[in-house]
XYZ file of C-alpha atoms in Angstrom:
651
model
C 117.011 40.721 -77.041
C 114.872 39.673 -80.420
C 112.674 37.535 -78.273
C 111.850 40.039 -76.286
C 110.678 42.329 -78.877
C 108.782 39.608 -80.621
C 106.915 39.032 -77.259
C 105.979 42.705 -76.776
C 104.601 42.492 -80.449
C 102.413 39.589 -79.760
C 101.166 41.461 -76.515
C 100.148 44.571 -78.535
C 98.160 42.653 -81.100
C 96.205 40.756 -79.077
C 95.276 44.024 -77.283
C 94.137 45.600 -80.160
C 92.242 42.714 -80.908
C 90.606 42.474 -77.976
C 89.707 46.301 -77.872
C 87.975 45.999 -81.311
C 86.254 43.007 -79.713
C 85.015 45.333 -76.848
C 83.829 47.897 -79.436
C 81.457 45.609 -81.281
C 79.889 44.205 -78.305
C 79.109 47.668 -76.894
C 77.558 48.652 -80.418
C 75.420 44.914 -80.260
C 74.226 46.126 -76.868
C 73.317 49.302 -77.671
C 71.304 48.040 -80.821
C 69.363 45.565 -78.546
C 68.515 48.057 -75.868
C 67.299 50.284 -78.700
C 65.109 47.273 -80.096
C 63.961 46.568 -76.421
C 62.698 49.901 -75.926
C 60.933 49.815 -78.836
C 58.917 46.659 -77.878
C 58.046 48.037 -74.728
C 56.422 50.841 -76.406
C 54.951 48.740 -78.791
C 53.375 46.629 -75.738
C 52.223 49.259 -73.965
C 50.321 50.514 -77.256
C 48.661 46.927 -77.411
C 47.699 46.895 -73.902
C 46.056 50.498 -74.169
C 44.060 48.932 -77.523
C 43.019 45.579 -75.489
C 41.529 47.066 -72.587
C 37.947 47.760 -73.947
C 38.123 44.122 -75.127
C 38.834 42.562 -71.402
C 36.011 45.170 -69.695
C 33.768 43.789 -72.106
C 35.065 39.905 -71.617
C 34.772 40.553 -67.361
C 31.352 41.924 -68.027
C 30.125 39.083 -70.232
C 31.822 36.648 -67.580
C 29.648 38.084 -64.411
C 26.627 38.227 -66.887
C 26.859 34.387 -67.413
C 27.285 33.794 -63.432
C 24.406 35.670 -62.524
C 22.599 33.919 -65.284
C 23.577 30.608 -63.628
C 22.858 31.848 -60.087
C 19.092 32.961 -61.066
C 18.582 29.825 -62.981
C 19.424 27.741 -60.036
C 17.337 29.937 -57.763
C 14.628 29.516 -60.225
C 15.081 25.817 -60.491
C 15.127 25.737 -56.287
C 11.587 27.700 -56.375
C 10.298 25.365 -58.643
C 11.736 22.025 -56.790
C 9.844 24.045 -53.650
C 6.420 24.572 -55.763
C 6.870 21.250 -56.848
C 7.301 19.756 -53.112
C 4.631 22.401 -51.850
C 1.892 20.966 -54.559
C 3.086 17.257 -53.704
C 2.490 18.199 -50.171
C -0.582 19.590 -50.827
C -2.183 16.498 -52.859
C -1.130 14.489 -49.850
C -2.978 16.622 -47.250
C -5.869 17.019 -49.296
C -6.055 13.293 -49.499
C -5.809 12.787 -45.720
C -4.129 10.592 -43.318
C -6.038 7.506 -43.231
C -4.233 5.398 -45.936
C -0.744 6.145 -44.939
C -0.131 8.599 -41.846
C 3.810 8.364 -41.934
C 3.651 9.943 -45.563
C 1.126 12.547 -44.224
C 3.342 13.663 -41.182
C 6.364 13.799 -43.787
C 3.930 16.196 -46.152
C 3.165 18.311 -43.222
C 6.863 18.746 -42.534
C 7.872 19.267 -46.022
C 4.953 22.074 -46.145
C 6.502 23.889 -43.112
C 9.907 23.687 -45.208
C 8.211 25.201 -47.919
C 6.775 28.077 -45.885
C 9.985 28.658 -44.181
C 11.635 28.985 -47.797
C 9.318 31.404 -49.223
C 9.333 33.354 -46.235
C 12.662 33.837 -46.455
C 12.923 35.039 -49.993
C 11.879 38.724 -50.523
C 9.998 38.021 -53.671
C 7.555 36.000 -51.908
C 7.816 37.144 -48.105
C 4.802 39.891 -49.182
C 2.879 37.577 -51.351
C -0.085 37.132 -49.283
C -1.639 34.908 -51.887
C 0.541 31.857 -51.116
C 1.482 32.546 -47.471
C -2.657 32.476 -46.631
C -2.842 29.324 -48.835
C -0.086 27.489 -47.027
C -1.124 28.354 -43.567
C -4.619 27.232 -44.364
C -3.060 23.930 -45.711
C -1.499 23.569 -42.554
C -4.364 24.221 -40.643
C -6.364 21.808 -42.416
C -3.397 19.355 -42.145
C -3.798 19.752 -38.337
C -7.430 19.301 -38.100
C -7.338 16.107 -39.959
C -4.316 14.885 -37.434
C -6.566 15.581 -34.450
C -9.389 13.207 -36.176
C -6.805 10.920 -36.986
C -5.522 10.932 -33.445
C -8.794 10.475 -31.928
C -9.363 7.655 -34.400
C -6.522 5.577 -33.730
C -6.970 6.414 -29.823
C -10.559 5.292 -29.728
C -10.061 2.185 -31.819
C -7.488 0.700 -29.507
C -8.834 2.167 -26.215
C -10.948 -1.073 -24.871
C -11.916 -1.399 -21.353
C -9.728 -3.897 -19.359
C -11.622 -7.009 -18.625
C -10.924 -8.362 -14.786
C -9.635 -11.624 -16.068
C -6.686 -9.758 -17.676
C -6.044 -7.911 -14.489
C -6.235 -11.162 -12.250
C -3.534 -12.901 -14.737
C -1.201 -9.674 -14.223
C -1.083 -10.524 -10.593
C 1.556 -12.304 -8.837
C 0.516 -15.960 -8.564
C -0.010 -15.936 -4.943
C -2.746 -13.585 -5.079
C -4.757 -14.396 -7.953
C -8.404 -14.842 -7.237
C -9.191 -18.791 -6.989
C -12.593 -18.782 -8.023
C -14.999 -15.870 -7.197
C -13.982 -12.786 -8.530
C -13.657 -10.186 -5.774
C -16.251 -8.000 -7.631
C -18.679 -10.658 -6.032
C -20.350 -9.926 -3.057
C -21.279 -13.666 -1.945
C -20.431 -14.337 1.806
C -18.205 -17.192 1.416
C -16.172 -15.793 -1.376
C -16.090 -12.271 0.411
C -14.952 -13.760 3.872
C -12.186 -15.836 2.400
C -11.104 -12.666 0.483
C -11.274 -10.265 3.265
C -9.431 -13.046 5.828
C -6.883 -13.251 2.887
C -6.240 -9.332 2.596
C -4.150 -8.912 5.864
C -1.360 -11.544 5.609
C 1.940 -10.620 7.488
C 3.904 -13.027 5.221
C 2.795 -10.878 2.077
C 3.524 -7.723 3.909
C 7.143 -8.884 4.916
C 7.795 -9.936 1.310
C 5.854 -7.019 -0.776
C 9.231 -5.670 -1.984
C 9.668 -9.020 -3.611
C 6.655 -9.409 -5.450
C 6.551 -8.618 -8.979
C 3.322 -7.154 -10.801
C 3.148 -6.897 -14.422
C 1.122 -4.128 -15.895
C -1.381 -5.283 -18.886
C -0.485 -3.713 -22.541
C -3.495 -1.323 -22.886
C -2.562 -0.235 -26.233
C -0.359 -2.109 -28.746
C 3.329 -1.056 -28.925
C 3.255 -0.406 -32.556
C 0.598 2.157 -32.253
C 2.299 4.348 -29.739
C 5.132 6.023 -31.534
C 2.627 6.867 -34.358
C 0.611 8.509 -31.694
C 3.733 10.135 -30.445
C 4.353 11.625 -33.979
C 0.931 12.903 -34.390
C 1.274 14.774 -31.034
C 4.893 16.179 -31.899
C 2.747 17.717 -35.114
C -0.364 18.830 -33.023
C 2.010 20.311 -30.197
C 3.907 22.035 -32.894
C 1.080 23.838 -34.113
C -0.365 24.896 -30.721
C -2.952 22.497 -30.367
C -2.181 21.028 -26.587
C -5.657 21.632 -25.199
C -7.262 19.920 -28.171
C -5.180 17.036 -27.887
C -5.657 17.021 -24.100
C -9.124 17.095 -24.489
C -9.323 14.051 -27.144
C -7.163 11.840 -24.723
C -8.808 12.852 -21.620
C -12.355 12.143 -23.241
C -11.278 8.887 -24.567
C -9.055 7.261 -21.947
C -10.920 8.479 -18.822
C -14.038 6.510 -19.879
C -12.179 3.382 -20.342
C -10.261 3.713 -17.097
C -13.801 4.016 -15.106
C -15.360 1.026 -17.187
C -12.642 -1.242 -16.521
C -12.847 -0.504 -12.757
C -16.618 -0.786 -12.797
C -16.116 -4.378 -14.583
C -14.065 -5.105 -11.791
C -16.628 -4.260 -9.224
C -15.423 -0.774 -8.071
C -18.785 1.259 -6.752
C -18.803 4.557 -5.810
C -20.535 4.907 -2.350
C -21.174 7.811 0.046
C -21.271 8.062 3.679
C -25.375 7.357 3.848
C -24.758 4.211 1.328
C -22.353 2.820 3.669
C -24.441 3.030 6.884
C -27.179 1.273 5.375
C -25.257 -1.666 4.376
C -24.974 -4.768 7.320
C -21.868 -5.411 8.716
C -21.067 -8.925 6.602
C -21.522 -7.003 3.362
C -20.034 -3.969 4.454
C -16.733 -6.222 5.409
C -16.865 -7.915 2.050
C -17.009 -4.683 0.438
C -14.154 -3.421 2.520
C -12.071 -6.760 1.495
C -12.759 -5.969 -2.085
C -12.036 -2.201 -1.949
C -8.286 -3.377 -0.527
C -7.776 -5.508 -3.646
C -9.338 -3.291 -6.012
C -6.698 -0.333 -4.860
C -3.907 -2.706 -5.133
C -5.284 -3.519 -8.700
C -5.892 -0.328 -9.901
C -2.350 1.680 -8.545
C -0.202 -1.264 -9.493
C -1.699 -2.495 -12.723
C -4.241 -0.441 -14.337
C -2.704 3.335 -13.377
C 0.609 1.944 -13.694
C 0.107 0.692 -17.305
C -1.961 3.893 -18.331
C 1.198 5.737 -17.006
C 3.402 4.020 -19.062
C 1.010 4.726 -22.445
C 0.789 8.498 -21.361
C 4.471 8.772 -20.885
C 5.249 7.052 -24.519
C 2.776 9.234 -26.281
C 3.637 12.316 -25.008
C 7.375 11.757 -24.729
C 9.502 14.562 -24.832
C 6.332 16.711 -23.474
C 6.639 15.643 -19.713
C 4.152 18.803 -18.389
C 1.531 17.792 -20.787
C 2.079 14.065 -19.891
C 1.530 14.955 -16.491
C -1.561 17.117 -16.939
C -3.209 14.371 -19.576
C -2.431 11.572 -16.764
C -3.649 13.589 -13.867
C -7.342 14.279 -15.935
C -7.582 10.934 -17.180
C -7.475 9.037 -13.767
C -9.156 12.023 -11.550
C -12.746 10.480 -11.927
C -11.286 6.790 -11.261
C -9.143 7.884 -7.906
C -12.404 9.861 -6.935
C -14.549 6.497 -7.519
C -11.979 4.843 -5.427
C -11.124 6.978 -2.550
C -14.952 7.755 -1.813
C -15.795 4.482 -0.542
C -12.442 4.890 1.720
C -13.742 8.270 2.892
C -17.171 7.108 3.604
C -15.915 4.403 5.909
C -13.637 6.588 7.531
C -16.358 8.870 8.309
C -18.956 6.367 8.701
C -19.837 5.533 12.686
C -17.342 3.982 14.545
C -17.631 0.654 16.525
C -14.620 -1.635 17.644
C -15.107 -4.427 14.872
C -14.110 -1.743 12.366
C -10.878 -1.194 13.473
C -9.296 -4.156 11.873
C -10.772 -3.100 8.816
C -9.602 0.714 9.238
C -6.164 -0.921 9.731
C -6.487 -2.898 6.521
C -7.210 -0.229 4.661
C -4.519 2.272 6.107
C -1.969 -0.869 5.488
C -2.925 -0.663 1.852
C -2.598 2.926 1.379
C 0.550 2.751 3.078
C 1.606 -0.241 0.559
C 1.035 1.803 -2.478
C 2.385 5.187 -0.920
C 5.579 4.717 -3.145
C 3.621 3.846 -6.417
C 1.530 6.780 -5.923
C 4.307 9.203 -5.627
C 6.199 7.815 -8.644
C 2.905 7.430 -10.726
C 1.301 10.527 -9.820
C 4.163 12.889 -9.865
C 4.412 16.717 -11.150
C 2.413 19.639 -10.435
C -0.720 18.497 -12.437
C -1.044 15.681 -9.819
C -0.807 17.384 -6.721
C -4.321 17.284 -5.568
C -4.558 13.373 -6.365
C -1.562 12.796 -4.230
C -2.953 15.175 -1.422
C -6.313 13.470 -1.574
C -4.758 9.980 -1.066
C -2.510 11.182 1.708
C -5.517 12.861 3.200
C -7.634 9.505 2.819
C -4.515 7.963 4.679
C -4.430 10.586 7.518
C -8.318 10.300 8.144
C -8.075 6.287 8.448
C -5.277 7.065 10.902
C -7.275 9.309 12.709
C -10.466 7.236 12.773
C -8.344 4.219 13.858
C -6.934 6.008 16.888
C -10.611 7.068 17.768
C -11.765 3.542 17.710
C -9.170 2.467 20.100
C -10.450 5.089 22.543
C -13.487 3.990 21.801
C -12.889 0.135 22.064
C -11.269 1.015 25.414
C -14.063 3.055 26.956
C -16.675 0.392 25.719
C -14.866 -2.345 27.465
C -14.697 -0.824 30.911
C -18.479 0.213 30.655
C -19.721 -2.833 29.190
C -23.050 -3.470 30.585
C -24.217 -6.950 28.869
C -26.073 -9.109 31.227
C -24.632 -12.268 29.881
C -25.064 -14.717 32.538
C -21.871 -16.812 33.572
C -23.280 -18.720 36.248
C -20.278 -21.322 36.531
C -17.601 -18.576 36.884
C -15.916 -19.702 33.994
C -14.126 -17.006 31.575
C -16.438 -14.596 30.557
C -17.484 -13.966 26.670
C -16.262 -10.452 27.072
C -12.733 -11.182 28.334
C -12.231 -13.766 25.339
C -13.436 -11.211 23.038
C -11.176 -8.546 24.487
C -8.169 -11.060 24.410
C -8.746 -11.998 20.731
C -8.899 -8.570 20.057
C -5.618 -7.650 21.467
C -4.203 -10.663 19.859
C -5.389 -9.319 16.370
C -4.225 -5.944 17.281
C -0.507 -7.625 17.553
C -1.009 -9.350 14.119
C -0.815 -5.428 13.086
C 2.216 -4.399 15.104
C 4.241 -2.695 12.237
C 0.985 -0.840 11.233
C -0.109 0.342 14.785
C 3.639 1.445 15.032
C 3.230 3.581 12.197
C -0.149 4.881 13.539
C 1.747 5.816 16.872
C 4.377 7.727 15.352
C 4.593 11.414 16.760
C 3.351 10.724 19.880
C 5.839 12.711 21.929
C 7.960 11.270 24.703
C 7.413 7.504 24.022
C 8.621 5.269 21.343
C 6.309 3.223 19.161
C 6.671 0.103 20.746
C 5.953 1.761 24.372
C 2.829 3.278 23.099
C 1.298 0.141 21.613
C 2.211 -1.322 25.312
C 0.547 1.600 26.980
C -2.637 1.090 24.817
C -2.806 -2.626 25.483
C -2.083 -2.372 29.344
C -4.953 0.466 29.441
C -7.595 -2.049 27.678
C -6.636 -4.980 29.695
C -7.021 -2.894 32.720
C -10.208 -1.425 31.330
C -11.473 -5.086 31.026
C -10.239 -6.012 34.648
C -11.998 -3.044 35.847
C -15.399 -4.380 34.093
C -14.796 -8.030 35.529
C -14.712 -6.590 38.901
C -17.971 -4.954 38.433
C -19.549 -8.331 36.886
C -18.083 -10.290 39.373
C -20.065 -8.500 42.412
C -23.267 -9.809 40.643
C -22.577 -13.316 42.396
C -23.990 -14.187 45.702
C -21.223 -16.596 46.649
C -18.285 -14.702 47.534
C -16.530 -17.784 46.662
C -17.731 -17.870 43.131
C -16.884 -14.270 42.745
C -13.210 -14.964 43.441
C -13.251 -17.905 41.186
C -14.690 -15.993 38.705
C -11.860 -13.496 38.994
C -9.211 -16.134 39.023
C -10.496 -17.785 35.807
C -10.605 -14.510 33.868
C -7.110 -13.111 35.126
C -5.625 -16.365 34.578
C -6.838 -16.518 30.906
C -5.537 -12.964 30.523
C -2.272 -13.906 31.614
C -2.078 -17.224 29.729
C -3.133 -15.339 26.525
C -0.568 -12.817 26.983
C 2.308 -15.384 27.705
C 1.635 -17.234 24.572
C 1.308 -14.024 22.036
C 3.270 -11.654 20.673
C 2.362 -9.363 23.641
C 4.224 -10.943 26.058
C 7.883 -9.059 25.044
C 5.969 -5.929 24.651
C 4.251 -6.145 28.443
C 7.283 -7.524 30.066
C 7.622 -10.080 32.762
C 6.943 -7.727 35.531
C 3.316 -7.173 34.358
C 2.996 -11.152 33.800
C 4.703 -11.841 37.401
C 2.092 -9.000 38.941
C -0.992 -10.693 37.415
C 0.020 -13.980 38.316
C 0.063 -12.907 41.864
C -3.530 -11.750 41.488
C -4.652 -14.701 40.347
C -3.054 -16.672 43.347
C -4.897 -14.105 45.506
C -8.106 -14.844 44.151
C -7.649 -18.617 44.458
C -6.703 -17.985 48.164
C -9.729 -15.847 48.596
C -11.695 -18.497 47.038
C -10.419 -21.324 49.472
C -11.145 -19.196 52.418
C -14.685 -18.445 51.285
C -15.748 -21.937 49.926
C -13.987 -24.143 52.775
C -13.320 -22.036 55.939
C -16.731 -23.187 57.377
C -16.582 -26.831 56.535
C -12.943 -26.857 57.834
C -14.352 -25.182 61.208
C -16.601 -28.345 61.503
C -13.284 -30.367 61.895
C -11.735 -28.151 64.328
C -11.629 -29.241 68.228
C -13.157 -25.909 69.115
C -16.251 -26.422 70.910
C -15.873 -30.271 71.102
C -13.774 -30.373 74.558
C -15.733 -29.952 77.777
C -13.832 -28.645 80.719
C -16.582 -29.961 83.304
C -16.639 -33.337 81.741
C -20.436 -33.533 81.690
C -22.679 -35.334 79.436
C -21.988 -38.736 77.626
C -18.234 -38.898 76.571
C -15.938 -41.645 75.718
C -14.244 -43.224 78.645
C -10.485 -44.843 78.493
C -9.503 -42.866 75.322
C -7.335 -40.007 75.892
C -7.482 -38.736 72.376
C -11.437 -37.902 72.725
C -11.294 -37.340 76.408
C -13.875 -34.906 77.271
C -15.371 -34.627 73.903
C -19.141 -34.873 73.720
C -20.746 -37.743 71.449
C -23.689 -35.853 70.654
C -21.346 -32.638 69.577
C -19.054 -35.058 67.428
C -22.333 -36.670 65.760
C -23.266 -33.073 64.866
C -20.193 -32.096 63.655
C -19.731 -35.304 61.435
C -23.415 -34.652 60.177
C -22.625 -30.928 59.294
C -19.399 -31.947 57.685
C -21.163 -34.394 55.479
C -23.918 -31.872 54.710
C -21.671 -29.031 53.875
C -19.305 -31.213 51.473
C -22.489 -32.773 49.619
C -23.635 -29.280 49.184
C -19.998 -28.046 48.147
C -19.980 -30.757 45.825
C -23.560 -30.426 44.114
C -22.839 -26.810 43.897
C -19.017 -26.733 42.754
C -19.005 -29.468 40.268
C -21.254 -27.313 38.092
C -18.665 -24.306 38.598
C -15.860 -24.587 36.022
C -12.311 -23.899 35.779
C -11.806 -24.628 32.166
C -7.632 -24.429 32.275
C -6.989 -27.907 32.979
C -3.397 -26.987 34.701
C -5.254 -24.370 37.081
C -7.995 -26.576 37.995
C -5.786 -29.329 39.046
C -3.607 -26.972 41.087
C -6.841 -25.689 42.836
C -8.106 -29.316 43.855
C -4.732 -29.995 44.987
C -4.605 -26.941 47.126
C -8.152 -27.668 48.582
C -6.959 -31.380 49.161
C -3.760 -30.416 50.963
C -5.992 -28.251 53.267
C -9.192 -30.698 53.765
C -7.745 -34.210 53.751
C -5.126 -33.776 56.570
C -7.818 -32.298 58.602
C -10.408 -34.555 57.754
C -7.998 -37.606 58.752
C -7.212 -36.052 61.734
C -10.756 -35.179 62.975
C -11.860 -38.809 62.163
C -8.622 -40.386 63.762
C -9.411 -38.506 67.042
C -13.255 -38.255 67.072
C -14.122 -41.264 65.125
C -14.247 -43.700 67.953
C -17.293 -41.895 69.496
C -19.357 -42.748 66.843
C -18.213 -45.871 65.210
C -19.885 -48.322 67.756
C -23.045 -46.498 67.414
C -25.863 -47.792 65.561
C -25.855 -46.370 61.643
C -22.403 -45.278 62.146
C -22.178 -44.798 58.605
C -24.820 -42.056 58.742
C -21.631 -40.434 60.817
C -18.326 -41.230 58.758
C -19.688 -41.554 55.605
C -16.735 -40.741 53.750
C -13.181 -41.767 53.866
C -10.390 -39.649 52.618
C -9.713 -41.551 49.806
C -13.497 -40.896 48.807
C -13.065 -37.127 49.505
C -10.192 -37.043 47.076
C -11.972 -38.802 44.731
C -14.993 -36.589 44.909
C -12.801 -33.477 44.742
C -11.805 -34.374 41.697
C -15.348 -33.693 40.365
C -15.103 -30.336 41.384
C -15.113 -27.404 38.578
C -16.146 -29.779 35.767
C -19.042 -27.473 34.504
C -21.546 -30.383 35.345
C -25.367 -29.404 34.674
C -27.616 -29.888 37.773
C -29.311 -33.068 36.509
C -25.918 -34.575 35.906
C -24.723 -33.600 39.396
C -27.593 -35.479 40.619
C -27.080 -38.621 39.003
């Protein structure tokens, strides 16, 4: 009981102590709140007092920032003024000593102008703007002079030897320059120009264009070009380049031997001289396009890199006169009087234009060069047309050839060999002729060429028929036609024309040869064979002097037999004398013809001698009648058609 009371007292004491403590804490809290409230009031008053100072400080800071910016702007302006004056000094000095620095000065000056134009304070300042623009104009003017000086100093005509050394080894002239017109070199050159192996390997032949301007100079000229184009001086640039380079190209061609000839000039030249000039022209065209113009295009493209249309225009204007100089000769040939011998040089000229066609299309690209491309194509078409017309002329000339060249021995006529050689040469140009015949409606190129060839050969045969009528002896007429048509057939069989003409044509004309051989035998030997026949020898009445007891010659008159032997001897001797002067130039044909005659003559002679020889064998001077044995006749026949002259025949 006592312990419970004590515990209650203790708890009451603790509660009283706690209450007293809480009351003290509340008092402290109230005091702290009062103090903090006082601080807040004081801070607010301090802030109010500091605000003017803060405003002044911010203004001062802003002012410092503005000053810094102004100083930097002023510094930049001063730097640009300094750069401007430095550029001005270099421009006034000129580009001769250091072109690179001069170009850098122009670029710097342009940057300065753009800088000042973007500054409000300078934009309307006419003084500095006018001064800068005048300085730029002066700089560009000096650039033009420097461009002209550099281009002129490195633009020299190309010597022929340099051009020849740029050709493939197989095409370099051995001794004489193609520009020389001496007969031997010109003829050799002309024959060299047309070469099928060369045409077949055209794609593998490598041409190395010469270096016209040192490579180290071209980038510098390109830099000058960029500045001048940027300043709007394209026309001045074009004029400088054209006046300088076109003259150099023309002089290079003149040194090579190129001449500008018109139709009247060509008409005055003898054929040998003209043929040499045509051969040279073909070589010149190849050199000009594949070497000289190719090198010029490379220079043009590098100097005007980045300005394609300007490059095309400059190249067109630079090459126009040179192209005109070359094409004028070709046009004069195409327009000159046509003649058969010109066909092959026309084809040569057509071939070279076909050969360089791809280079023309590549080098002379763009609208600016269109007239040049059209001019080259126009000449190509003109040469093709003239060649086709010359074909027609040749066919007509062959048919109407009225030359009085005497072929007394019946051999191959010069016209025949000329036409056949002509046709053989045509087949050397087979691929070219196929190109010429393209576009003929309804026929392939090959069939058109075959048709043309057949017409020419038919025209030849028509003419030969006319010429054969000049012979009084029908046998010689047929021998002449046999020789000539055989020559035609043999030549066709041994040439490229064989496949084109076909076996049918060959077999048909071989039959014609055989027909003329048969007609020759009939006309030449019918009469002498008649003298060996029994017709007119056998008398049914048995009158007159006859050989008795010989059934083989029963009824035959000795006198008539004598006359027959004498007639045979006379006719054979006349035939021998005459026909040993005739000619069958082909050995195989001659032997076969003699054999054909022998196969008819010798059996008839042996039979006649065997049957009627006894009538004259015992007669005085019997050798007057039987002068020849069959072996003698065979030997003498071997002397026929050897083309002996009359004195040889008599001996």
